[in-house]
Tab-separated table of N, CA, C and O in Angstrom:
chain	number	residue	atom	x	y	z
A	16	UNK	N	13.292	-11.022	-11.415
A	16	UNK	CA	12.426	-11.268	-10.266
A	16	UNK	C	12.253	-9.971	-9.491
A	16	UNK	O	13.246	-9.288	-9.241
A	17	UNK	N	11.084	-9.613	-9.115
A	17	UNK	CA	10.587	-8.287	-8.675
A	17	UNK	C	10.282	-8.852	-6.765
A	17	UNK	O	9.528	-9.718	-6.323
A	18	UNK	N	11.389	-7.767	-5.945
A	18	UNK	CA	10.974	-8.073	-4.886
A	18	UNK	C	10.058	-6.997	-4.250
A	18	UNK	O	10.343	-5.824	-4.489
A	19	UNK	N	8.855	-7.304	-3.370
A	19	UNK	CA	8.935	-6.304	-2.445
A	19	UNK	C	8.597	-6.410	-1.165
A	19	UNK	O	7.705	-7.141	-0.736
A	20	UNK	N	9.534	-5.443	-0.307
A	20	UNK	CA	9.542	-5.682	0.763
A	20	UNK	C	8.490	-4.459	2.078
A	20	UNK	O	8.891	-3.330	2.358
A	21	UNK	N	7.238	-5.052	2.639
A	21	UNK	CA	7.301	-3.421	3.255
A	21	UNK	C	7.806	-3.656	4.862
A	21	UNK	O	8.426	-4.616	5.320
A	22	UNK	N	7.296	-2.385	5.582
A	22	UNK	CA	8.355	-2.502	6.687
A	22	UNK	C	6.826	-1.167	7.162
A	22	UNK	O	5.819	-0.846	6.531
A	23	UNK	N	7.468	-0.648	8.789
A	23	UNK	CA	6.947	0.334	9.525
A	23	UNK	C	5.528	0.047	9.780
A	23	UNK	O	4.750	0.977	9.565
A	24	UNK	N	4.928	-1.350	10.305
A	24	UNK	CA	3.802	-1.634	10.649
A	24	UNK	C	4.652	-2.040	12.689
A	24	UNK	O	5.736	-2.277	13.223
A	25	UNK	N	2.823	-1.821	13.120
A	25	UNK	CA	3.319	-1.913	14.614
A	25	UNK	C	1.625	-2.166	15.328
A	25	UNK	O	0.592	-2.749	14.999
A	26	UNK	N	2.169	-1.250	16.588
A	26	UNK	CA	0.849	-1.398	17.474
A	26	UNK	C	0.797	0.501	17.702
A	26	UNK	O	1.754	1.179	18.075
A	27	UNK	N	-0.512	0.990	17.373
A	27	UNK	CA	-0.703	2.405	17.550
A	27	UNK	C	-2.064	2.357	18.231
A	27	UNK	O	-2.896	1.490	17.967
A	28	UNK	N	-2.266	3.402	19.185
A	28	UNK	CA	-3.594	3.508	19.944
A	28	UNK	C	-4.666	4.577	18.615
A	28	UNK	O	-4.591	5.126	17.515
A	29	UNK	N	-5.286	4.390	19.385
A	29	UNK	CA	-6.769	5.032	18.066
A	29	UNK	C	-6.004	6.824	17.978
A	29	UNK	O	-5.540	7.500	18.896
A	30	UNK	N	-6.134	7.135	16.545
A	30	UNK	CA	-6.086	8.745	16.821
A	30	UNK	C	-4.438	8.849	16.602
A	30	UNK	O	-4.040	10.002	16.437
A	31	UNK	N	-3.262	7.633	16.573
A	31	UNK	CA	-2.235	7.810	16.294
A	31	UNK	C	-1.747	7.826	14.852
A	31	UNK	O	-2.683	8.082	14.094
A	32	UNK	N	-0.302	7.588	14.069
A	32	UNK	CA	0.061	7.496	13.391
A	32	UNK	C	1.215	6.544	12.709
A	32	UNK	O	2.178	6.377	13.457
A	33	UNK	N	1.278	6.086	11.818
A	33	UNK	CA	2.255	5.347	11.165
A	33	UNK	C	2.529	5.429	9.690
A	33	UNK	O	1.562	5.505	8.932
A	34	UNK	N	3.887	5.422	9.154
A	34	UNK	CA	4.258	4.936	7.825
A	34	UNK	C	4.782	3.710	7.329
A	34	UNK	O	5.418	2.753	7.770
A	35	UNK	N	4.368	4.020	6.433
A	35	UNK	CA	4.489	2.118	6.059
A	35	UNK	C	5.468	2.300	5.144
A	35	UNK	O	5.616	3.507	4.952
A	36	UNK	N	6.378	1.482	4.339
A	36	UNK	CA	6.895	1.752	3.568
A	36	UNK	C	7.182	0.501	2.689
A	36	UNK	O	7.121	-0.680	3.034
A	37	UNK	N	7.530	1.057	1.398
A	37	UNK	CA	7.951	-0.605	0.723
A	37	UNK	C	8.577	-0.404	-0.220
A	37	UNK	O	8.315	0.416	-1.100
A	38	UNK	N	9.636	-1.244	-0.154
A	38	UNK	CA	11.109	-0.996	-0.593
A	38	UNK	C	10.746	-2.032	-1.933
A	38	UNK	O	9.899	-2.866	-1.616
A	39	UNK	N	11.166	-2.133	-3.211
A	39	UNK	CA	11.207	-2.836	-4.664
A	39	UNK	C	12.416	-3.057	-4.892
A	39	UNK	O	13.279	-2.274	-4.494
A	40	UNK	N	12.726	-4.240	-5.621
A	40	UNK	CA	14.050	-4.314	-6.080
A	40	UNK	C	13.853	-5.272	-7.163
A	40	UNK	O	13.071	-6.189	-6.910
A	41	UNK	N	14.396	-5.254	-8.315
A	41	UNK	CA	14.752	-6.746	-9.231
A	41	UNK	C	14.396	-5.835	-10.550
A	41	UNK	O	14.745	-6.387	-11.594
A	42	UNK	N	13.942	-4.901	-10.673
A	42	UNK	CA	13.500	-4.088	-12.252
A	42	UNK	C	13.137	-2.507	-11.930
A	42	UNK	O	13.302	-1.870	-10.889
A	43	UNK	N	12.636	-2.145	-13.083
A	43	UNK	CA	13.118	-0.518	-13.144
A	43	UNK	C	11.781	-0.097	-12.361
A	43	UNK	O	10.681	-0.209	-12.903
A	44	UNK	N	11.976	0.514	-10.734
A	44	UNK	CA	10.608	0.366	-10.219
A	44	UNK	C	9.814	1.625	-10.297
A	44	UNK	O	8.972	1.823	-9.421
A	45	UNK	N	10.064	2.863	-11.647
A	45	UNK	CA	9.471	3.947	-12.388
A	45	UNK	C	8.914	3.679	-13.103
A	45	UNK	O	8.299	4.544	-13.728
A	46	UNK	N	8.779	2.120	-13.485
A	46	UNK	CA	7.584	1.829	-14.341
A	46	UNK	C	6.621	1.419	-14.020
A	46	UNK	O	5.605	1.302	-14.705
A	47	UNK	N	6.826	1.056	-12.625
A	47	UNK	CA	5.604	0.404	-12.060
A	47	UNK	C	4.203	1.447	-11.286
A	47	UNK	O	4.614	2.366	-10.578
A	48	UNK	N	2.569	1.301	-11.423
A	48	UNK	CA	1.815	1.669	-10.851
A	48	UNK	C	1.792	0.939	-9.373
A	48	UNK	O	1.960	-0.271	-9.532
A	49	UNK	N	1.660	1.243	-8.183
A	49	UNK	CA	1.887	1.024	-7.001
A	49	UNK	C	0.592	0.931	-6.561
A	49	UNK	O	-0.306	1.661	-6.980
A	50	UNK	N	0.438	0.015	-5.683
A	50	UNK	CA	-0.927	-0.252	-4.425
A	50	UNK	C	-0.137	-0.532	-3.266
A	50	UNK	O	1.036	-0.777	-2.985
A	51	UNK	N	-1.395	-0.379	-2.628
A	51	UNK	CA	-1.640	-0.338	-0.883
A	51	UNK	C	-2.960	-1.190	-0.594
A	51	UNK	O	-4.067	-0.684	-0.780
A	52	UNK	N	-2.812	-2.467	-0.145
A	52	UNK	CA	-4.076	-3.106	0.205
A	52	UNK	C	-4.130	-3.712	1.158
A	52	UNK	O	-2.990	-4.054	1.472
A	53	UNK	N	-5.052	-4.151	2.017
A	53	UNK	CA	-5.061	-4.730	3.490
A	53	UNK	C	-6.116	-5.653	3.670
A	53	UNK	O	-7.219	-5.497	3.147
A	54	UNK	N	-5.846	-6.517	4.322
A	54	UNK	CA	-6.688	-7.711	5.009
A	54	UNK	C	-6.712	-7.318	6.612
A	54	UNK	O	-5.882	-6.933	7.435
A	55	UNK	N	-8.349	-7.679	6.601
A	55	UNK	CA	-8.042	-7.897	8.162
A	55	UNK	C	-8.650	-9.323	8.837
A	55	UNK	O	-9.275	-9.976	8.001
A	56	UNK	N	-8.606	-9.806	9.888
A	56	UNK	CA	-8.962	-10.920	9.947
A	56	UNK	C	-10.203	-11.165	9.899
A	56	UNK	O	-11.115	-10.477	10.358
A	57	UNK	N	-10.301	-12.759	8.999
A	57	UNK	CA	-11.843	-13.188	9.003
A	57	UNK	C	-12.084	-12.212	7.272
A	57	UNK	O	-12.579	-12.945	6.415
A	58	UNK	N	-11.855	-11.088	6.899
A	58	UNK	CA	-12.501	-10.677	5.935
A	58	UNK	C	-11.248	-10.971	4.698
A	58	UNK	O	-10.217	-11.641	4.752
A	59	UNK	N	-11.968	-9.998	3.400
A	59	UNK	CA	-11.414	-10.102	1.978
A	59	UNK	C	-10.136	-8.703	2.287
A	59	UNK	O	-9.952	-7.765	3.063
A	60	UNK	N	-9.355	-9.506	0.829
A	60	UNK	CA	-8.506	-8.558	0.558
A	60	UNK	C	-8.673	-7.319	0.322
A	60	UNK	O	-8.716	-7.247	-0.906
A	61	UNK	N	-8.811	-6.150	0.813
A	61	UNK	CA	-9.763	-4.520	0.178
A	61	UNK	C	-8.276	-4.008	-0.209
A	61	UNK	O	-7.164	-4.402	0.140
A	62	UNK	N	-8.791	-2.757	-1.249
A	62	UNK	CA	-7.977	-1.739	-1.724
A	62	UNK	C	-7.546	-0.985	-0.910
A	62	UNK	O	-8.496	-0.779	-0.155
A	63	UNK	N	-6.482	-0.283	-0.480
A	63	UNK	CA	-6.285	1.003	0.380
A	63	UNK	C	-6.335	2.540	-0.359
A	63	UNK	O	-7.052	3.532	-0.225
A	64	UNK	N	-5.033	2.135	-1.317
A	64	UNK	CA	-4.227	3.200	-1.864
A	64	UNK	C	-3.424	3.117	-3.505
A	64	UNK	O	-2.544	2.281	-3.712
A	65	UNK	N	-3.765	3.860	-4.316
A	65	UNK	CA	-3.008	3.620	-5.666
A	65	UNK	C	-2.213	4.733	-6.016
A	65	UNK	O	-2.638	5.879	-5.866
A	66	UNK	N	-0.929	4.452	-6.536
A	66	UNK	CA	-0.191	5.725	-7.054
A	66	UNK	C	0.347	5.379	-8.604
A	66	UNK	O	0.640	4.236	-8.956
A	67	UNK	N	0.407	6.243	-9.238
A	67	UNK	CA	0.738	6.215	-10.622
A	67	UNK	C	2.129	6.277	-10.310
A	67	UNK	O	2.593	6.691	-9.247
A	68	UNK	N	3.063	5.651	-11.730
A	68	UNK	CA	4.061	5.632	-11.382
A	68	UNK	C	5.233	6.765	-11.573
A	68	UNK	O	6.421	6.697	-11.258
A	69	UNK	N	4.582	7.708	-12.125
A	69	UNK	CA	5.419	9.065	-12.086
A	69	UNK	C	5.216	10.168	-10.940
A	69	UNK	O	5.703	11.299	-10.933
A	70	UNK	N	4.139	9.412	-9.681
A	70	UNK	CA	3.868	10.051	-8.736
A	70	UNK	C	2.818	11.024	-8.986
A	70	UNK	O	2.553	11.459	-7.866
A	71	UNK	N	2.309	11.422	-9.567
A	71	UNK	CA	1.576	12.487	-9.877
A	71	UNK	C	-0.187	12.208	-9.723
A	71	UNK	O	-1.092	13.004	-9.476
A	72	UNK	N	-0.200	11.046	-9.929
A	72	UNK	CA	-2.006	10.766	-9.433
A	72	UNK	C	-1.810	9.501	-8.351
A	72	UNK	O	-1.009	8.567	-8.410
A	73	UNK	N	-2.663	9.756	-7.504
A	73	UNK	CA	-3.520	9.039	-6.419
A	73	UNK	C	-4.540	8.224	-6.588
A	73	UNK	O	-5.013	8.328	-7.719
A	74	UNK	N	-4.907	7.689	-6.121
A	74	UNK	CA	-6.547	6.950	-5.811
A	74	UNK	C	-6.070	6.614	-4.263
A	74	UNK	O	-4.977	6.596	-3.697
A	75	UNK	N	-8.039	6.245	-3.686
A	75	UNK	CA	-7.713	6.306	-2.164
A	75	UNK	C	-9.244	5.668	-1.850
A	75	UNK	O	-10.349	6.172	-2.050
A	76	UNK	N	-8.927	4.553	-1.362
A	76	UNK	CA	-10.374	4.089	-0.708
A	76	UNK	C	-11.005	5.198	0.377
A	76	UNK	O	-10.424	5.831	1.258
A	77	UNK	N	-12.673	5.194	-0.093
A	77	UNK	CA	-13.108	5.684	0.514
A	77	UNK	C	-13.572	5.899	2.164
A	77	UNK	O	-14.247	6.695	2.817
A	78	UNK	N	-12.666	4.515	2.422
A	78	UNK	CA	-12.802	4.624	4.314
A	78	UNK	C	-11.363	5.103	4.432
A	78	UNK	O	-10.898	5.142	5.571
A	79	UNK	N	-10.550	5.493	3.356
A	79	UNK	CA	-9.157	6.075	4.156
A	79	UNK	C	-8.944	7.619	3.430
A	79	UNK	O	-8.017	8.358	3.761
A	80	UNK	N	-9.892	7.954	2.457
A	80	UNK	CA	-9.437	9.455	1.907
A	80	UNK	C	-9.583	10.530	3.298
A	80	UNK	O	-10.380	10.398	4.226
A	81	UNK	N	-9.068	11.075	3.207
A	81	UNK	CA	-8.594	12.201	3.737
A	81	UNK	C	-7.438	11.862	5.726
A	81	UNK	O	-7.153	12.572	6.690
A	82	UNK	N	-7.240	10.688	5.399
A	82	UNK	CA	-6.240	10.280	6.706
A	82	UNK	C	-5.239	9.484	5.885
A	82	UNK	O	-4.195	9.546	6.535
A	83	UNK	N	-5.036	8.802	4.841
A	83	UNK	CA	-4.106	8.191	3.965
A	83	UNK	C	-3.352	9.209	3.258
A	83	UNK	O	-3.965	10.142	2.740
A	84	UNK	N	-2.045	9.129	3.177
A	84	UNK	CA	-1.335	9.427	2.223
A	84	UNK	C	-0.120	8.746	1.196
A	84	UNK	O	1.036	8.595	1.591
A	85	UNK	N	-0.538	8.401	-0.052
A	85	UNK	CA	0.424	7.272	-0.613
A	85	UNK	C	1.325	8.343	-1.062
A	85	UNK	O	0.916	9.484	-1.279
A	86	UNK	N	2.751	7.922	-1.227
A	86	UNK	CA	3.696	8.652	-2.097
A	86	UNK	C	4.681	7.433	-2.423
A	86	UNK	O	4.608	6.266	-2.037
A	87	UNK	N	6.088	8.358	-3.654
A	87	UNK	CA	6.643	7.023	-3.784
A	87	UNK	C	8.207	8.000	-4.020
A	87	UNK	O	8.058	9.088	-4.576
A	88	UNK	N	9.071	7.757	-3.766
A	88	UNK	CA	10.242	8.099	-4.079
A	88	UNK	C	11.086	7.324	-5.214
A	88	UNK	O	11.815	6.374	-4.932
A	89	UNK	N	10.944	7.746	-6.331
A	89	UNK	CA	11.733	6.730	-7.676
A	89	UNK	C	13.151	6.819	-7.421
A	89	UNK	O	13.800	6.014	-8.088
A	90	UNK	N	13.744	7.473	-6.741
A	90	UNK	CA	15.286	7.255	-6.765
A	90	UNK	C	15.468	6.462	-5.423
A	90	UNK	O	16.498	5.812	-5.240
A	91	UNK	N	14.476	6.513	-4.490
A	91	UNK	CA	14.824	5.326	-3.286
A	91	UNK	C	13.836	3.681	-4.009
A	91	UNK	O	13.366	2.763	-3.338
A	92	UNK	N	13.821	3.793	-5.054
A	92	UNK	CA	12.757	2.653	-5.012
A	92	UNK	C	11.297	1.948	-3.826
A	92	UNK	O	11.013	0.840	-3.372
A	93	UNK	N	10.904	2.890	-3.765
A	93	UNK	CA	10.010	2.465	-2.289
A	93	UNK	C	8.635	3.613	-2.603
A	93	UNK	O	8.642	4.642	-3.279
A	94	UNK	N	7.878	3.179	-2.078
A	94	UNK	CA	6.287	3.720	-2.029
A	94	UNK	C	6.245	3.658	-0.199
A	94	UNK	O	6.862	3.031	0.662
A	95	UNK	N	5.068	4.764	-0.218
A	95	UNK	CA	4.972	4.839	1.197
A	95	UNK	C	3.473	5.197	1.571
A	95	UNK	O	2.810	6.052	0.985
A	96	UNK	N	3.065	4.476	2.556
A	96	UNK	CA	1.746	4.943	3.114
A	96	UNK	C	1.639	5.549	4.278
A	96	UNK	O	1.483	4.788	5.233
A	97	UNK	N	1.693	7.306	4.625
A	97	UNK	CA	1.247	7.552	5.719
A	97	UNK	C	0.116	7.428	6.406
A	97	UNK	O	-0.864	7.698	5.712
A	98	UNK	N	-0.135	7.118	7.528
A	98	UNK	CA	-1.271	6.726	7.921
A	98	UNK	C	-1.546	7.749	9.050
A	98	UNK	O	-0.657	7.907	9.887
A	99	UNK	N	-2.475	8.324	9.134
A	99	UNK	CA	-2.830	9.417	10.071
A	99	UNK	C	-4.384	9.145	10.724
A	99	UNK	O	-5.093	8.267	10.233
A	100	UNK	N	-4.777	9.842	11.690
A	100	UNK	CA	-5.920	9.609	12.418
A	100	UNK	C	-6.313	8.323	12.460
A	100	UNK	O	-7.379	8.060	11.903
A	101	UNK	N	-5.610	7.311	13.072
A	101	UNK	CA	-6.215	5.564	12.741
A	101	UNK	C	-6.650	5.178	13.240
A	101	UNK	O	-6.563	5.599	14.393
A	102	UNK	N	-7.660	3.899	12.999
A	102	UNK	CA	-9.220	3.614	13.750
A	102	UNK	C	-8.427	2.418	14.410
A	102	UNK	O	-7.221	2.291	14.622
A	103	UNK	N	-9.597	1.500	14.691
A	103	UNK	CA	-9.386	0.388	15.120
A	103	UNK	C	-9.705	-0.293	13.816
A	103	UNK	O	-8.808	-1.000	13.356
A	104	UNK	N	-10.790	-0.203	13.169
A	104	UNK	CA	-10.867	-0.502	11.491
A	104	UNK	C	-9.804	-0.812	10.919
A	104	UNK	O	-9.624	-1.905	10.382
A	105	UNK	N	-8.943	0.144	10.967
A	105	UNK	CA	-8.033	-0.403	10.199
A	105	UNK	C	-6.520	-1.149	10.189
A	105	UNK	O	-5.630	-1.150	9.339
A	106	UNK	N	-6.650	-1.917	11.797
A	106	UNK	CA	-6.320	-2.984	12.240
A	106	UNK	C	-6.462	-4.304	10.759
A	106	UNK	O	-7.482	-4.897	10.409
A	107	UNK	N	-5.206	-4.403	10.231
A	107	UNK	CA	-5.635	-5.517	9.083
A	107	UNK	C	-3.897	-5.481	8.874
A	107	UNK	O	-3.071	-4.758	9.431
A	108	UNK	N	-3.717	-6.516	7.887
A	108	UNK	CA	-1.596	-6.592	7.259
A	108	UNK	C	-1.748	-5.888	6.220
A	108	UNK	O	-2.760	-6.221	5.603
A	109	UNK	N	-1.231	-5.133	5.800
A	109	UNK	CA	-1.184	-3.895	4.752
A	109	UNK	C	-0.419	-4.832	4.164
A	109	UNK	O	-0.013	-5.773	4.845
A	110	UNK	N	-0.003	-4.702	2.406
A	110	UNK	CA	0.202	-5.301	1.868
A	110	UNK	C	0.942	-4.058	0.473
A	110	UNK	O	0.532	-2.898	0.444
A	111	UNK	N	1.685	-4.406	-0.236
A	111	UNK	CA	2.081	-3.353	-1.224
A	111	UNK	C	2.290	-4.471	-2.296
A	111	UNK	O	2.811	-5.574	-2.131
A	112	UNK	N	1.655	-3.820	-3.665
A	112	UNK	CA	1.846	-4.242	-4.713
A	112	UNK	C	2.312	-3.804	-5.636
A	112	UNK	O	2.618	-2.635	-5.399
A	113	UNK	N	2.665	-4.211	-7.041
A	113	UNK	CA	3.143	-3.597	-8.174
A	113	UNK	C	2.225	-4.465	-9.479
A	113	UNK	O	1.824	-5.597	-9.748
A	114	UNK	N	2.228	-3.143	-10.002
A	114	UNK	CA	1.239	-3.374	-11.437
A	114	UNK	C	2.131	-3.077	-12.969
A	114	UNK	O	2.747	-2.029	-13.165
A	115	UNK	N	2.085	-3.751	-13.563
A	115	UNK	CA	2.162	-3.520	-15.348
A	115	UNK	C	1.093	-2.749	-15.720
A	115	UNK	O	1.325	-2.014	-16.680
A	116	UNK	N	0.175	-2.701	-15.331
A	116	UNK	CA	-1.159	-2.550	-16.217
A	116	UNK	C	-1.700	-1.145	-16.464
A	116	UNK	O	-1.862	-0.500	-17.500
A	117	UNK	N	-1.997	-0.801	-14.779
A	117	UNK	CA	-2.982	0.058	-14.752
A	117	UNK	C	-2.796	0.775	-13.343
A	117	UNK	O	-2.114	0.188	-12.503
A	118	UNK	N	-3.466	2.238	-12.974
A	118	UNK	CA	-3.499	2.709	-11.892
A	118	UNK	C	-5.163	1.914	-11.516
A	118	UNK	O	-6.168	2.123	-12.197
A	119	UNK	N	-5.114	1.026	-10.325
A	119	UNK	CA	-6.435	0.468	-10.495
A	119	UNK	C	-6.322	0.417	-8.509
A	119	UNK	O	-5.537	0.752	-7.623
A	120	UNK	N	-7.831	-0.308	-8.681
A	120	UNK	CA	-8.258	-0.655	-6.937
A	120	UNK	C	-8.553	-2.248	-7.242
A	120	UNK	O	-9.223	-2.861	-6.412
A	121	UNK	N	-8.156	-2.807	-8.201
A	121	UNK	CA	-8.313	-4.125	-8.502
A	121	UNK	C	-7.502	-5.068	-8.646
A	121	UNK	O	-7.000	-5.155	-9.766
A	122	UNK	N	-7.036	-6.216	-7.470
A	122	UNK	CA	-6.012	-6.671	-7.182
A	122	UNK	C	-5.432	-7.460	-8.556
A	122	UNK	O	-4.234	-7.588	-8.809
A	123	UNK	N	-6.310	-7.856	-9.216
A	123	UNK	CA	-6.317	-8.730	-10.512
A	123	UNK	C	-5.245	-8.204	-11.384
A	123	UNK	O	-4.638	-9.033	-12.062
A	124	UNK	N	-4.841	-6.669	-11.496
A	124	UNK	CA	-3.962	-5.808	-11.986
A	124	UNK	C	-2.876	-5.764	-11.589
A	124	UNK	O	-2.093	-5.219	-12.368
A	125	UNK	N	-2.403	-6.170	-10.535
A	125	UNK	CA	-1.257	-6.418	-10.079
A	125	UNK	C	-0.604	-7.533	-10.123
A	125	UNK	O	-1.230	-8.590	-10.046
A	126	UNK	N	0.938	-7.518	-10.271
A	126	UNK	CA	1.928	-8.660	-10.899
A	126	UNK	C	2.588	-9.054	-9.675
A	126	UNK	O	2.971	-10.214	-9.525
A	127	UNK	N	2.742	-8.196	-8.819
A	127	UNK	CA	3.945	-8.813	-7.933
A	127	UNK	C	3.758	-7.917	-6.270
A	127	UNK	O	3.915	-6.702	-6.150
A	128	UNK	N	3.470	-8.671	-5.361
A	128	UNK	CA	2.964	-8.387	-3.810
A	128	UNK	C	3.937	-8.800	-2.882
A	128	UNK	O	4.764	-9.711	-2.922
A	129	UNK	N	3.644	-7.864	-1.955
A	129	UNK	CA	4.852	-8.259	-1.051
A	129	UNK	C	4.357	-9.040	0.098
A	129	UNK	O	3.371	-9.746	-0.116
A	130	UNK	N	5.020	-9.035	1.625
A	130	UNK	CA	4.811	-10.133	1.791
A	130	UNK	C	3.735	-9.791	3.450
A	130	UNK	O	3.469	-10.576	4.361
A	131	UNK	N	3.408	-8.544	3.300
A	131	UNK	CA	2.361	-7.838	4.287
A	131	UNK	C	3.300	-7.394	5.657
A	131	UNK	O	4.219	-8.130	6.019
A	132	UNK	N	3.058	-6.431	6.203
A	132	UNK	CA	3.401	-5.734	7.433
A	132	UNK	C	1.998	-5.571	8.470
A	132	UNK	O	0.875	-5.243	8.086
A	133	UNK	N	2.373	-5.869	9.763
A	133	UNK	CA	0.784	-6.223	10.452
A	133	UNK	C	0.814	-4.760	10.901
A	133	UNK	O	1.906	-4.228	11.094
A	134	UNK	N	-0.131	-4.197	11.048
A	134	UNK	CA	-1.026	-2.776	11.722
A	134	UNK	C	-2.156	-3.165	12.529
A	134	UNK	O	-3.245	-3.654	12.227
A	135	UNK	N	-1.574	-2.791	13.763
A	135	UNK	CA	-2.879	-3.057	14.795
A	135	UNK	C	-3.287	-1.602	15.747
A	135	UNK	O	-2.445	-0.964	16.379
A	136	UNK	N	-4.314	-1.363	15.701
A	136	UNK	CA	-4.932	0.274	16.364
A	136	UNK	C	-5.465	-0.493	17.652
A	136	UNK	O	-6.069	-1.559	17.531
A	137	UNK	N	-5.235	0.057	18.821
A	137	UNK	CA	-5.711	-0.579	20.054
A	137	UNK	C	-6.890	0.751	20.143
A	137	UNK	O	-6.680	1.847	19.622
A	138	UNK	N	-8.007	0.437	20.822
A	138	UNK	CA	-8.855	1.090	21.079
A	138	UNK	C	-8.690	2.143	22.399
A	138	UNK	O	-9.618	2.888	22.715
């Protein structure tokens, strides 16, 4: 059984910062491709952030490239999303997943989600 847990969601004013983080446990979590995805209320599940699982490639939705940063530490088991310059947009529960499959932006690819951390940007 594959857990994951994230953590470091809060309340930040526009223009601030946060990391998110998300801790795995139950299997070898260097095999896994990693996401970052968020809901916000009223709308669909969107992509944030993808990391390969040897760390070495990215993907990055295009309303968060260049203020997102995913990384993942394989000896702490955990992936992390820095979040820099943040809107009110992106007020939504961030969410971290794990994939068998693929480095993808397509939730369908993923096996096992955690259980969301809320992020709210006050204006």
């Amino acid at each position: 059984q594959v857990q994951l847990v994230e953590s470091g969601g809060g309340l930040v004013q526009a223009g601030g910062s946060l990391r998110l983080s998300c801790a795995v446990s139950g299997r070898t979590f260097s095999r896994y491709r990693m996401g970052w995805f968020r809901q916000a209320p009223g709308k669909e599940r969107e992509f944030v952030a993808a990391i390969s699982s040897g760390g070495v490639s990215t993907y990055y939705a295009d309303s968060v490239k260049g203020r997102f940063t995913c990384s993942r530490d394989n000896a702490e088991n955990t992936v992390y999303l820095q979040m820099n310059s943040l809107k009110p947009e992106d007020t939504a529960v961030y969410y971290c997943a794990a994939s068998d499959y693929a480095l993808s932006s397509s939730q369908n690819q993923y096996n096992y989600w955690g259980q969301g951390t809320q992020v709210t940007v006050s204006s």
